[in-house]
Tab-separated table of C-alpha atoms in Angstrom:
chain	number	residue	atom	x	y	z
A	1	UNK	CA	140.991	367.183	228.857
A	2	UNK	CA	141.157	364.842	225.725
A	3	UNK	CA	141.871	364.802	222.411
A	4	UNK	CA	139.308	364.142	219.482
A	5	UNK	CA	139.222	362.943	216.143
A	6	UNK	CA	136.717	363.923	213.470
A	7	UNK	CA	136.487	363.852	209.844
A	8	UNK	CA	137.648	366.594	208.117
A	9	UNK	CA	134.256	367.022	206.187
A	10	UNK	CA	132.452	367.394	209.568
A	11	UNK	CA	134.517	370.048	210.860
A	12	UNK	CA	135.514	372.305	207.836
A	13	UNK	CA	133.855	374.039	205.029
A	14	UNK	CA	135.510	375.098	201.806
A	15	UNK	CA	135.015	377.305	198.657
A	16	UNK	CA	136.609	377.732	195.472
A	17	UNK	CA	137.965	381.064	194.197
A	18	UNK	CA	136.801	383.403	191.394
A	19	UNK	CA	137.028	382.402	187.818
A	20	UNK	CA	137.786	385.444	185.305
A	21	UNK	CA	138.314	386.202	181.524
A	22	UNK	CA	141.622	388.008	180.103
A	23	UNK	CA	139.873	391.070	179.284
A	24	UNK	CA	139.097	391.616	183.229
A	25	UNK	CA	142.682	392.204	184.110
A	26	UNK	CA	144.651	394.990	184.907
A	27	UNK	CA	147.956	395.462	186.577
A	28	UNK	CA	147.281	398.736	188.101
A	29	UNK	CA	144.191	399.635	190.523
A	30	UNK	CA	141.548	401.654	188.613
A	31	UNK	CA	138.176	402.649	189.618
A	32	UNK	CA	135.826	399.910	190.602
A	33	UNK	CA	138.337	397.265	190.182
A	34	UNK	CA	139.086	394.595	192.835
A	35	UNK	CA	142.488	393.170	193.503
A	36	UNK	CA	142.667	389.245	193.214
A	37	UNK	CA	145.250	387.079	195.182
A	38	UNK	CA	146.858	384.364	192.882
A	39	UNK	CA	148.777	381.167	193.548
A	40	UNK	CA	151.995	383.493	193.393
A	41	UNK	CA	150.922	385.516	196.492
A	42	UNK	CA	150.760	382.150	198.423
A	43	UNK	CA	154.050	381.539	199.580
A	44	UNK	CA	155.229	380.708	203.014
A	45	UNK	CA	153.299	383.502	204.089
A	46	UNK	CA	151.168	385.880	202.289
A	47	UNK	CA	153.266	387.690	199.592
A	48	UNK	CA	151.716	390.720	198.450
A	49	UNK	CA	154.560	392.096	196.026
A	50	UNK	CA	152.879	390.517	192.907
A	51	UNK	CA	149.574	392.688	192.084
A	52	UNK	CA	146.826	391.841	189.855
A	53	UNK	CA	143.284	393.638	189.474
A	54	UNK	CA	139.739	392.887	187.878
A	55	UNK	CA	137.348	394.754	186.405
A	56	UNK	CA	133.489	394.263	186.111
A	57	UNK	CA	133.431	391.925	189.174
A	58	UNK	CA	129.721	391.553	190.414
A	59	UNK	CA	128.874	392.621	194.031
A	60	UNK	CA	127.735	389.016	194.872
A	61	UNK	CA	131.346	387.596	193.684
A	62	UNK	CA	132.761	390.202	195.540
A	63	UNK	CA	131.314	388.901	198.658
A	64	UNK	CA	131.404	385.280	198.101
A	65	UNK	CA	134.700	385.079	196.735
A	66	UNK	CA	136.124	387.482	199.153
A	67	UNK	CA	139.777	387.040	201.068
A	68	UNK	CA	137.826	386.866	204.642
A	69	UNK	CA	139.122	386.790	208.250
A	70	UNK	CA	139.924	383.241	209.911
A	71	UNK	CA	139.802	381.415	206.323
A	72	UNK	CA	143.010	379.285	205.063
A	73	UNK	CA	143.796	379.771	201.692
A	74	UNK	CA	145.439	376.956	199.791
A	75	UNK	CA	146.797	376.268	196.502
A	76	UNK	CA	144.425	373.775	194.558
A	77	UNK	CA	146.166	373.483	190.956
A	78	UNK	CA	149.754	374.126	190.131
A	79	UNK	CA	152.210	372.549	187.577
A	80	UNK	CA	154.542	371.693	190.628
A	81	UNK	CA	152.764	369.228	192.698
A	82	UNK	CA	154.657	370.048	195.684
A	83	UNK	CA	153.069	373.604	195.953
A	84	UNK	CA	149.533	371.641	196.146
A	85	UNK	CA	148.122	372.395	199.601
A	86	UNK	CA	150.758	375.073	200.472
A	87	UNK	CA	148.151	377.906	202.544
A	88	UNK	CA	148.294	381.005	204.081
A	89	UNK	CA	146.282	382.154	207.053
A	90	UNK	CA	143.793	385.415	206.712
A	91	UNK	CA	144.148	387.191	209.886
A	92	UNK	CA	141.792	390.393	208.730
A	93	UNK	CA	139.016	390.897	206.259
A	94	UNK	CA	140.018	392.344	203.149
A	95	UNK	CA	138.448	393.515	199.792
A	96	UNK	CA	140.694	390.934	197.784
A	97	UNK	CA	139.429	388.138	195.628
A	98	UNK	CA	141.000	384.946	195.619
A	99	UNK	CA	141.779	383.296	192.292
A	100	UNK	CA	140.152	379.938	190.870
A	101	UNK	CA	143.375	378.002	191.368
A	102	UNK	CA	143.231	378.444	195.320
A	103	UNK	CA	140.529	376.945	197.607
A	104	UNK	CA	139.652	378.424	200.800
A	105	UNK	CA	139.001	376.500	204.223
A	106	UNK	CA	137.532	377.664	207.512
A	107	UNK	CA	135.945	375.763	210.546
A	108	UNK	CA	132.188	375.408	210.444
A	109	UNK	CA	130.053	377.646	212.672
A	110	UNK	CA	129.208	374.748	214.646
A	111	UNK	CA	132.586	372.733	214.960
A	112	UNK	CA	134.897	373.294	217.943
A	113	UNK	CA	138.005	373.439	216.354
A	114	UNK	CA	139.496	377.112	215.865
A	115	UNK	CA	140.747	378.556	212.661
A	116	UNK	CA	144.075	379.190	213.515
A	117	UNK	CA	144.740	375.657	215.011
A	118	UNK	CA	143.109	374.382	211.897
A	119	UNK	CA	145.470	376.338	209.780
A	120	UNK	CA	148.463	374.653	211.790
A	121	UNK	CA	147.102	371.316	211.158
A	122	UNK	CA	146.631	371.800	207.341
A	123	UNK	CA	150.171	373.141	206.903
A	124	UNK	CA	152.050	370.722	209.276
A	125	UNK	CA	154.604	368.447	207.279
A	126	UNK	CA	152.874	365.338	207.609
A	127	UNK	CA	149.434	366.708	206.130
A	128	UNK	CA	151.404	368.375	203.205
A	129	UNK	CA	153.052	365.393	202.203
A	130	UNK	CA	149.920	363.488	202.193
A	131	UNK	CA	148.135	366.125	200.264
A	132	UNK	CA	151.406	366.226	197.507
A	133	UNK	CA	150.937	362.551	197.306
A	134	UNK	CA	147.423	362.172	196.508
A	135	UNK	CA	147.278	365.215	194.212
A	136	UNK	CA	145.554	364.327	190.858
A	137	UNK	CA	147.105	365.489	187.378
A	138	UNK	CA	145.383	366.714	184.667
A	139	UNK	CA	147.231	368.486	181.743
A	140	UNK	CA	150.681	368.847	183.365
A	141	UNK	CA	148.695	370.296	186.502
A	142	UNK	CA	148.477	368.860	189.731
A	143	UNK	CA	145.221	369.238	191.610
A	144	UNK	CA	144.136	369.254	195.097
A	145	UNK	CA	142.233	365.920	195.871
A	146	UNK	CA	139.124	367.594	198.040
A	147	UNK	CA	137.421	364.061	198.277
A	148	UNK	CA	140.792	362.748	200.011
A	149	UNK	CA	141.014	365.707	202.245
A	150	UNK	CA	137.228	365.537	203.255
A	151	UNK	CA	137.748	361.927	204.429
A	152	UNK	CA	140.734	362.912	206.213
A	153	UNK	CA	140.691	362.651	210.146
A	154	UNK	CA	141.653	365.594	212.168
A	155	UNK	CA	142.983	365.122	215.720
A	156	UNK	CA	142.802	368.369	218.039
A	157	UNK	CA	142.336	369.176	221.744
A	158	UNK	CA	139.151	369.279	223.212
A	159	UNK	CA	140.081	372.175	225.207
A	160	UNK	CA	140.041	375.362	222.801
A	161	UNK	CA	142.527	377.219	225.242
A	162	UNK	CA	145.063	374.335	224.289
A	163	UNK	CA	144.479	374.666	220.553
A	164	UNK	CA	145.345	378.599	220.979
A	165	UNK	CA	148.311	377.763	223.002
A	166	UNK	CA	149.626	375.476	220.232
A	167	UNK	CA	148.819	377.836	217.381
A	168	UNK	CA	150.350	380.448	219.700
A	169	UNK	CA	153.501	378.868	220.290
A	170	UNK	CA	153.996	378.026	216.528
A	171	UNK	CA	153.298	381.796	215.739
A	172	UNK	CA	155.875	383.077	218.146
A	173	UNK	CA	158.506	380.547	216.079
A	174	UNK	CA	157.105	381.914	212.870
A	175	UNK	CA	157.826	385.427	214.349
A	176	UNK	CA	161.346	384.769	215.131
A	177	UNK	CA	162.109	383.085	211.596
A	178	UNK	CA	160.631	386.224	209.746
A	179	UNK	CA	162.677	388.467	212.142
A	180	UNK	CA	165.691	386.658	211.409
A	181	UNK	CA	165.171	386.703	207.715
A	182	UNK	CA	164.643	390.592	207.497
A	183	UNK	CA	167.988	390.982	209.540
A	184	UNK	CA	169.383	388.703	206.845
A	185	UNK	CA	168.360	391.052	203.988
A	186	UNK	CA	169.501	393.713	205.831
A	187	UNK	CA	173.299	392.285	206.144
A	188	UNK	CA	173.056	391.124	202.570
A	189	UNK	CA	172.507	394.918	201.315
A	190	UNK	CA	175.302	395.774	203.763
A	191	UNK	CA	177.605	393.410	202.217
A	192	UNK	CA	176.835	394.262	198.745
A	193	UNK	CA	177.460	397.824	199.409
A	194	UNK	CA	180.715	396.966	201.171
A	195	UNK	CA	181.959	394.944	198.001
A	196	UNK	CA	180.713	397.454	195.633
A	197	UNK	CA	182.993	399.961	197.684
A	198	UNK	CA	185.861	398.191	199.051
A	199	UNK	CA	186.711	396.015	196.242
A	200	UNK	CA	186.809	399.102	193.773
A	201	UNK	CA	189.043	401.047	196.154
A	202	UNK	CA	186.435	403.871	196.387
A	203	UNK	CA	186.405	403.080	200.205
A	204	UNK	CA	189.632	402.629	202.215
A	205	UNK	CA	189.932	400.000	204.810
A	206	UNK	CA	189.998	402.720	207.141
A	207	UNK	CA	186.864	403.685	206.105
A	208	UNK	CA	187.729	406.973	204.454
A	209	UNK	CA	186.619	407.872	200.869
A	210	UNK	CA	188.924	408.409	197.769
A	211	UNK	CA	188.568	411.407	195.847
A	212	UNK	CA	186.929	411.443	192.496
A	213	UNK	CA	190.636	412.494	191.227
A	214	UNK	CA	191.982	408.978	192.514
A	215	UNK	CA	189.628	407.042	190.492
A	216	UNK	CA	189.346	405.534	186.935
A	217	UNK	CA	186.783	404.352	184.685
A	218	UNK	CA	186.493	400.604	184.074
A	219	UNK	CA	184.097	398.133	182.802
A	220	UNK	CA	182.903	397.772	186.174
A	221	UNK	CA	182.578	401.498	186.942
A	222	UNK	CA	185.121	403.656	188.892
A	223	UNK	CA	188.070	401.951	190.589
A	224	UNK	CA	191.209	403.259	192.357
A	225	UNK	CA	193.942	404.310	189.689
A	226	UNK	CA	197.076	402.794	191.319
A	227	UNK	CA	195.207	399.238	191.588
A	228	UNK	CA	196.081	396.360	188.929
A	229	UNK	CA	193.520	396.526	186.443
A	230	UNK	CA	194.045	393.512	183.884
A	231	UNK	CA	192.116	390.461	182.408
A	232	UNK	CA	192.104	387.269	184.229
A	233	UNK	CA	194.251	385.595	181.771
A	234	UNK	CA	196.964	388.272	182.625
A	235	UNK	CA	196.617	387.314	186.319
A	236	UNK	CA	197.271	383.518	184.964
A	237	UNK	CA	200.335	384.548	183.209
A	238	UNK	CA	201.707	386.435	185.839
A	239	UNK	CA	201.146	383.464	188.239
A	240	UNK	CA	198.550	384.944	190.598
A	241	UNK	CA	196.114	382.447	189.609
A	242	UNK	CA	197.897	379.005	189.225
A	243	UNK	CA	194.976	376.886	187.826
A	244	UNK	CA	191.861	377.329	185.905
A	245	UNK	CA	189.800	374.252	185.093
A	246	UNK	CA	186.281	372.592	185.071
A	247	UNK	CA	185.144	368.879	185.315
A	248	UNK	CA	185.465	365.857	182.478
A	249	UNK	CA	183.162	366.424	179.619
A	250	UNK	CA	182.132	363.858	177.126
A	251	UNK	CA	182.818	360.105	177.869
A	252	UNK	CA	184.725	360.677	180.784
A	253	UNK	CA	182.006	362.251	182.631
A	254	UNK	CA	180.516	359.995	185.425
A	255	UNK	CA	176.997	358.808	184.652
A	256	UNK	CA	173.961	358.505	187.284
A	257	UNK	CA	174.526	354.790	187.372
A	258	UNK	CA	177.814	355.445	189.110
A	259	UNK	CA	176.539	357.465	191.947
A	260	UNK	CA	176.898	355.947	195.508
A	261	UNK	CA	175.727	357.003	198.962
A	262	UNK	CA	179.174	357.632	200.217
A	263	UNK	CA	182.329	358.682	198.296
A	264	UNK	CA	183.950	361.609	196.758
A	265	UNK	CA	181.521	364.630	196.159
A	266	UNK	CA	180.555	365.326	192.519
A	267	UNK	CA	179.940	368.824	192.676
A	268	UNK	CA	177.478	370.620	190.148
A	269	UNK	CA	176.424	374.104	190.025
A	270	UNK	CA	173.406	373.644	192.115
A	271	UNK	CA	175.440	372.145	194.991
A	272	UNK	CA	177.364	375.574	195.296
A	273	UNK	CA	174.257	377.692	195.284
A	274	UNK	CA	174.460	378.569	198.841
A	275	UNK	CA	177.433	380.128	198.950
A	276	UNK	CA	179.523	376.491	200.203
A	277	UNK	CA	179.920	373.158	198.756
A	278	UNK	CA	177.180	371.132	199.872
A	279	UNK	CA	178.745	367.780	200.396
A	280	UNK	CA	175.822	366.391	202.302
A	281	UNK	CA	173.138	366.610	199.563
A	282	UNK	CA	175.329	366.309	196.260
A	283	UNK	CA	175.960	363.544	194.341
A	284	UNK	CA	178.994	361.168	195.009
A	285	UNK	CA	181.020	358.697	193.383
A	286	UNK	CA	183.999	356.067	194.505
A	287	UNK	CA	187.253	356.975	194.994
A	288	UNK	CA	188.205	354.342	192.662
A	289	UNK	CA	186.256	355.982	189.891
A	290	UNK	CA	187.117	359.502	190.669
A	291	UNK	CA	191.058	358.564	190.761
A	292	UNK	CA	190.774	357.588	186.997
A	293	UNK	CA	189.251	360.909	186.166
A	294	UNK	CA	191.524	363.223	184.058
A	295	UNK	CA	190.669	366.727	185.501
A	296	UNK	CA	188.159	368.466	187.957
A	297	UNK	CA	190.093	367.544	191.108
A	298	UNK	CA	189.462	370.628	193.635
A	299	UNK	CA	191.112	370.966	197.181
A	300	UNK	CA	190.758	373.223	199.996
A	301	UNK	CA	191.202	376.762	199.263
A	302	UNK	CA	190.071	376.596	195.626
A	303	UNK	CA	187.527	378.988	194.493
A	304	UNK	CA	184.641	377.487	192.492
A	305	UNK	CA	182.363	379.326	189.873
A	306	UNK	CA	179.562	377.940	187.979
A	307	UNK	CA	179.727	378.613	184.463
A	308	UNK	CA	176.895	376.447	182.982
A	309	UNK	CA	172.976	376.600	183.044
A	310	UNK	CA	172.907	378.475	186.381
A	311	UNK	CA	175.575	380.790	186.342
A	312	UNK	CA	177.414	382.817	188.869
A	313	UNK	CA	177.213	380.536	191.897
A	314	UNK	CA	180.667	380.988	193.701
A	315	UNK	CA	182.151	379.719	197.034
A	316	UNK	CA	185.618	378.649	198.299
A	317	UNK	CA	186.234	374.870	199.040
A	318	UNK	CA	186.388	374.805	202.932
A	319	UNK	CA	186.866	371.020	203.259
A	320	UNK	CA	188.058	368.323	200.828
A	321	UNK	CA	189.000	364.775	201.923
A	322	UNK	CA	191.423	364.367	199.793
A	323	UNK	CA	189.564	366.513	197.162
A	324	UNK	CA	185.896	367.178	195.557
A	325	UNK	CA	185.494	366.422	191.855
A	326	UNK	CA	183.708	368.947	189.602
A	327	UNK	CA	181.165	368.499	186.966
A	328	UNK	CA	181.333	370.467	183.528
A	329	UNK	CA	179.286	373.170	185.215
A	330	UNK	CA	181.727	374.346	187.279
A	331	UNK	CA	185.184	376.179	187.335
A	332	UNK	CA	187.908	375.926	189.848
A	333	UNK	CA	190.281	378.679	190.395
A	334	UNK	CA	193.529	377.998	192.182
A	335	UNK	CA	195.528	380.948	193.382
A	336	UNK	CA	198.934	381.691	194.726
A	337	UNK	CA	198.017	383.007	198.259
A	338	UNK	CA	201.458	385.002	198.484
A	339	UNK	CA	199.958	387.188	195.448
A	340	UNK	CA	196.302	386.726	195.716
A	341	UNK	CA	194.318	385.561	198.746
A	342	UNK	CA	191.168	383.324	197.777
A	343	UNK	CA	188.897	385.520	199.793
A	344	UNK	CA	189.499	388.597	197.737
A	345	UNK	CA	188.854	386.405	194.254
A	346	UNK	CA	185.466	385.266	195.874
A	347	UNK	CA	184.117	388.378	196.696
A	348	UNK	CA	185.454	389.885	193.389
A	349	UNK	CA	183.204	386.998	191.728
A	350	UNK	CA	180.208	388.108	194.006
A	351	UNK	CA	180.442	391.627	193.323
A	352	UNK	CA	176.978	392.820	191.322
A	353	UNK	CA	178.802	394.558	188.398
A	354	UNK	CA	180.907	391.368	188.020
A	355	UNK	CA	177.625	388.996	188.052
A	356	UNK	CA	175.732	391.353	185.411
A	357	UNK	CA	178.986	390.908	182.963
A	358	UNK	CA	179.080	387.449	183.651
A	359	UNK	CA	175.604	386.854	183.172
A	360	UNK	CA	175.422	388.963	179.812
A	361	UNK	CA	178.746	386.929	178.301
A	362	UNK	CA	176.888	383.756	179.270
A	363	UNK	CA	173.526	384.614	177.521
A	364	UNK	CA	175.420	385.096	174.223
A	365	UNK	CA	175.117	381.540	173.986
A	366	UNK	CA	171.931	379.285	173.274
A	367	UNK	CA	172.002	378.121	176.722
A	368	UNK	CA	173.561	380.039	179.632
A	369	UNK	CA	177.161	379.258	179.240
A	370	UNK	CA	180.418	380.715	179.642
A	371	UNK	CA	183.568	378.375	179.037
A	372	UNK	CA	186.800	379.067	180.596
A	373	UNK	CA	188.132	380.551	177.264
A	374	UNK	CA	185.774	383.324	177.935
A	375	UNK	CA	186.152	383.341	181.346
A	376	UNK	CA	189.748	384.474	181.041
A	377	UNK	CA	188.832	387.581	178.934
A	378	UNK	CA	186.771	388.891	181.934
A	379	UNK	CA	188.565	392.018	183.772
A	380	UNK	CA	189.393	391.995	187.382
A	381	UNK	CA	191.266	394.830	189.268
A	382	UNK	CA	192.980	394.481	192.790
A	383	UNK	CA	195.848	395.835	195.013
A	384	UNK	CA	199.229	394.054	194.821
A	385	UNK	CA	199.669	393.886	198.457
A	386	UNK	CA	198.100	390.617	199.806
A	387	UNK	CA	197.905	392.780	203.281
A	388	UNK	CA	195.674	395.554	201.511
A	389	UNK	CA	193.629	392.645	199.955
A	390	UNK	CA	193.298	391.106	203.464
A	391	UNK	CA	192.201	394.366	204.972
A	392	UNK	CA	189.553	395.046	202.213
A	393	UNK	CA	187.875	391.735	202.826
A	394	UNK	CA	188.036	391.654	206.583
A	395	UNK	CA	184.683	393.908	207.178
A	396	UNK	CA	183.134	391.761	204.037
A	397	UNK	CA	183.885	388.505	205.774
A	398	UNK	CA	182.532	389.690	209.018
A	399	UNK	CA	179.198	390.297	207.660
A	400	UNK	CA	179.381	386.852	205.720
A	401	UNK	CA	179.633	385.241	209.217
A	402	UNK	CA	176.918	387.110	210.575
A	403	UNK	CA	174.680	385.889	207.624
A	404	UNK	CA	175.821	382.138	207.891
A	405	UNK	CA	175.029	382.408	211.683
A	406	UNK	CA	171.445	383.905	211.140
A	407	UNK	CA	170.938	381.292	208.165
A	408	UNK	CA	171.852	378.446	210.917
A	409	UNK	CA	169.580	380.098	213.482
A	410	UNK	CA	166.670	379.917	210.863
A	411	UNK	CA	167.708	376.222	210.067
A	412	UNK	CA	167.595	375.471	213.824
A	413	UNK	CA	164.005	377.253	214.296
A	414	UNK	CA	162.839	375.658	211.232
A	415	UNK	CA	163.814	372.277	212.668
A	416	UNK	CA	162.195	373.224	216.021
A	417	UNK	CA	158.847	374.234	214.399
A	418	UNK	CA	158.772	370.815	212.525
A	419	UNK	CA	159.297	369.150	215.886
A	420	UNK	CA	156.685	371.110	217.391
A	421	UNK	CA	154.271	370.650	214.638
A	422	UNK	CA	154.898	366.772	214.955
A	423	UNK	CA	154.411	366.632	218.481
A	424	UNK	CA	151.725	368.918	219.327
A	425	UNK	CA	149.589	368.548	216.709
A	426	UNK	CA	149.078	364.995	217.318
A	427	UNK	CA	149.130	364.927	221.007
A	428	UNK	CA	152.285	363.144	221.486
A	429	UNK	CA	153.525	366.224	223.724
A	430	UNK	CA	150.971	367.990	225.720
A	431	UNK	CA	151.658	371.584	226.988
A	432	UNK	CA	151.711	372.115	230.730
A	433	UNK	CA	148.365	373.071	232.225
A	434	UNK	CA	149.831	376.265	233.606
A	435	UNK	CA	150.738	377.379	230.370
A	436	UNK	CA	147.356	376.292	228.611
A	437	UNK	CA	145.493	378.391	231.524
A	438	UNK	CA	146.916	381.537	230.072
A	439	UNK	CA	144.839	381.415	226.995
A	440	UNK	CA	141.634	380.418	228.849
A	441	UNK	CA	140.815	384.001	229.376
A	442	UNK	CA	141.339	384.777	225.870
A	443	UNK	CA	139.169	382.015	224.445
A	444	UNK	CA	136.369	383.042	226.966
A	445	UNK	CA	136.426	386.700	225.611
A	446	UNK	CA	136.426	385.451	221.757
A	447	UNK	CA	133.225	383.407	222.825
A	448	UNK	CA	131.509	386.294	224.509
A	449	UNK	CA	132.092	388.331	221.692
A	450	UNK	CA	130.570	385.582	219.106
A	451	UNK	CA	127.565	385.555	221.313
A	452	UNK	CA	127.127	389.060	221.644
A	453	UNK	CA	127.175	389.322	217.788
A	454	UNK	CA	124.449	386.444	217.680
A	455	UNK	CA	122.158	388.417	220.064
C-alpha cells in the first residue's frame, strides 16, 4: 500500500496543560489532591521520580487536563531550547494532570494515523531538530511554535498494520536500550561497593573479610592497619607519584581563535566526564602551538583529575600521539609503576568517600576549585606491594569493562534507532510484507473494539 502525506492540523488535535497558583502546590499527596506532571517528568521516557501535587482542582479540569491514554505529551516551553518538543507517550489512562509548560497531542478520531506511530514521528531526529530551530523565544524561554507544527506535513503508511509494525520495531529497540541501562546501573552499584571495600582493605582480594581489629579509623572511614596511610604530598616525596601538574594559566593559555579541526587534543574537565579522554569531540590546537607551551603535557598512563568548575572527573590517558595538552581545569598525576599502579590511583580517586571530601574542599572556594597545593593535602591509603594493588583492582576493572561494553551497546542501539526512524518513518525503507502481516490481526482487533464501543 502507498504512503500518504497530510498536514499536521488535519490529522492531530492538541491541548495545553493546567495552570495553577503557588498556594495549590504540595509535595506530598493529601486528600483531594491531584498529581501533576511537569517538564521535569518528561525525559527520554516518563520519569515519575519528581513529585508535585495540587489542591483545589475542579472536576472539569481533572478531566480536560488529564494525562490520558494514547496522548503524546511534549515540552512546549523551557529555558533550554533543545528540550522543546521532547515528548513521552502515555500508554494508560491516569489521574495525573499535565502542566501548562507541556502540550498534549493525539490523532483526531477521524484520522487514519495511529497514536503510537504519530509519537514516533514526533520524536524522530529530523522533526525534533526542526522544532528546536523554529522555537520562539520570550523572556529567556523557548516556546513550541504550534503554527509551524500545524502546517508541517506528516508522511505515514496508509496501511495501519505497517504503522503498528514500525512503532513496534522501534519500541523493541527502546526496550533493549532500557534493559541495558538497567544492567549498567546494577554494574555501577557493584563497582562502587567493590571500590569501597577492596580499596580500604576491608575485603581481601580472595573475597574474605578482615576483622574489625585489623582496621584503623581514617578520614575515609575504616581501612586496613598495615597499609600505608598518608597525604598525596608524602607519596610525591617518596617517589610513588613523580609528577603533579595542570595546564597553562594566564597569557600562555590558548584561546578559541587558535582551535583547529585536527591537531593535539586540548583537554577540559568536560572531556573526561565519561571516564575516558574524549579526543574526538574535544578542542584541538596545532602541534606547533602546543610545543611552545610550558606545562600541561600528558602522556599515555597519566591519571587525570578535574579540579575546577566540574570537580572530580577522572580517567587514565589510554592513547596520546605523542601527547595531549591539558587546560587549567585538569591535573595530571604520573606514577612510578614499580611502586604505584595507575589503576589503583584512578579507582581511589573514584571512591565515593574521596569524591565527597574532594568536593567539600572545592566548595570552600567562591567557585568549585581545588588547586594542586590543596590536592596534595588530601589523604590516601594503599598497600606497598604492587602485586597486591594489582589483585585489588582486578575485580573492579572487570566490572568497568562490562560497563564500557554495555555503554558501547547502548550507543550502537541508539544509532540503530536513529537509522530506523530516518528510514522507516519516511518510507525510504519498507518493512517486508510478511512482517507487516503479523500486525494486521492486532489492528483489526483494535478497530473492532472501537466499533463496539461506539455501538
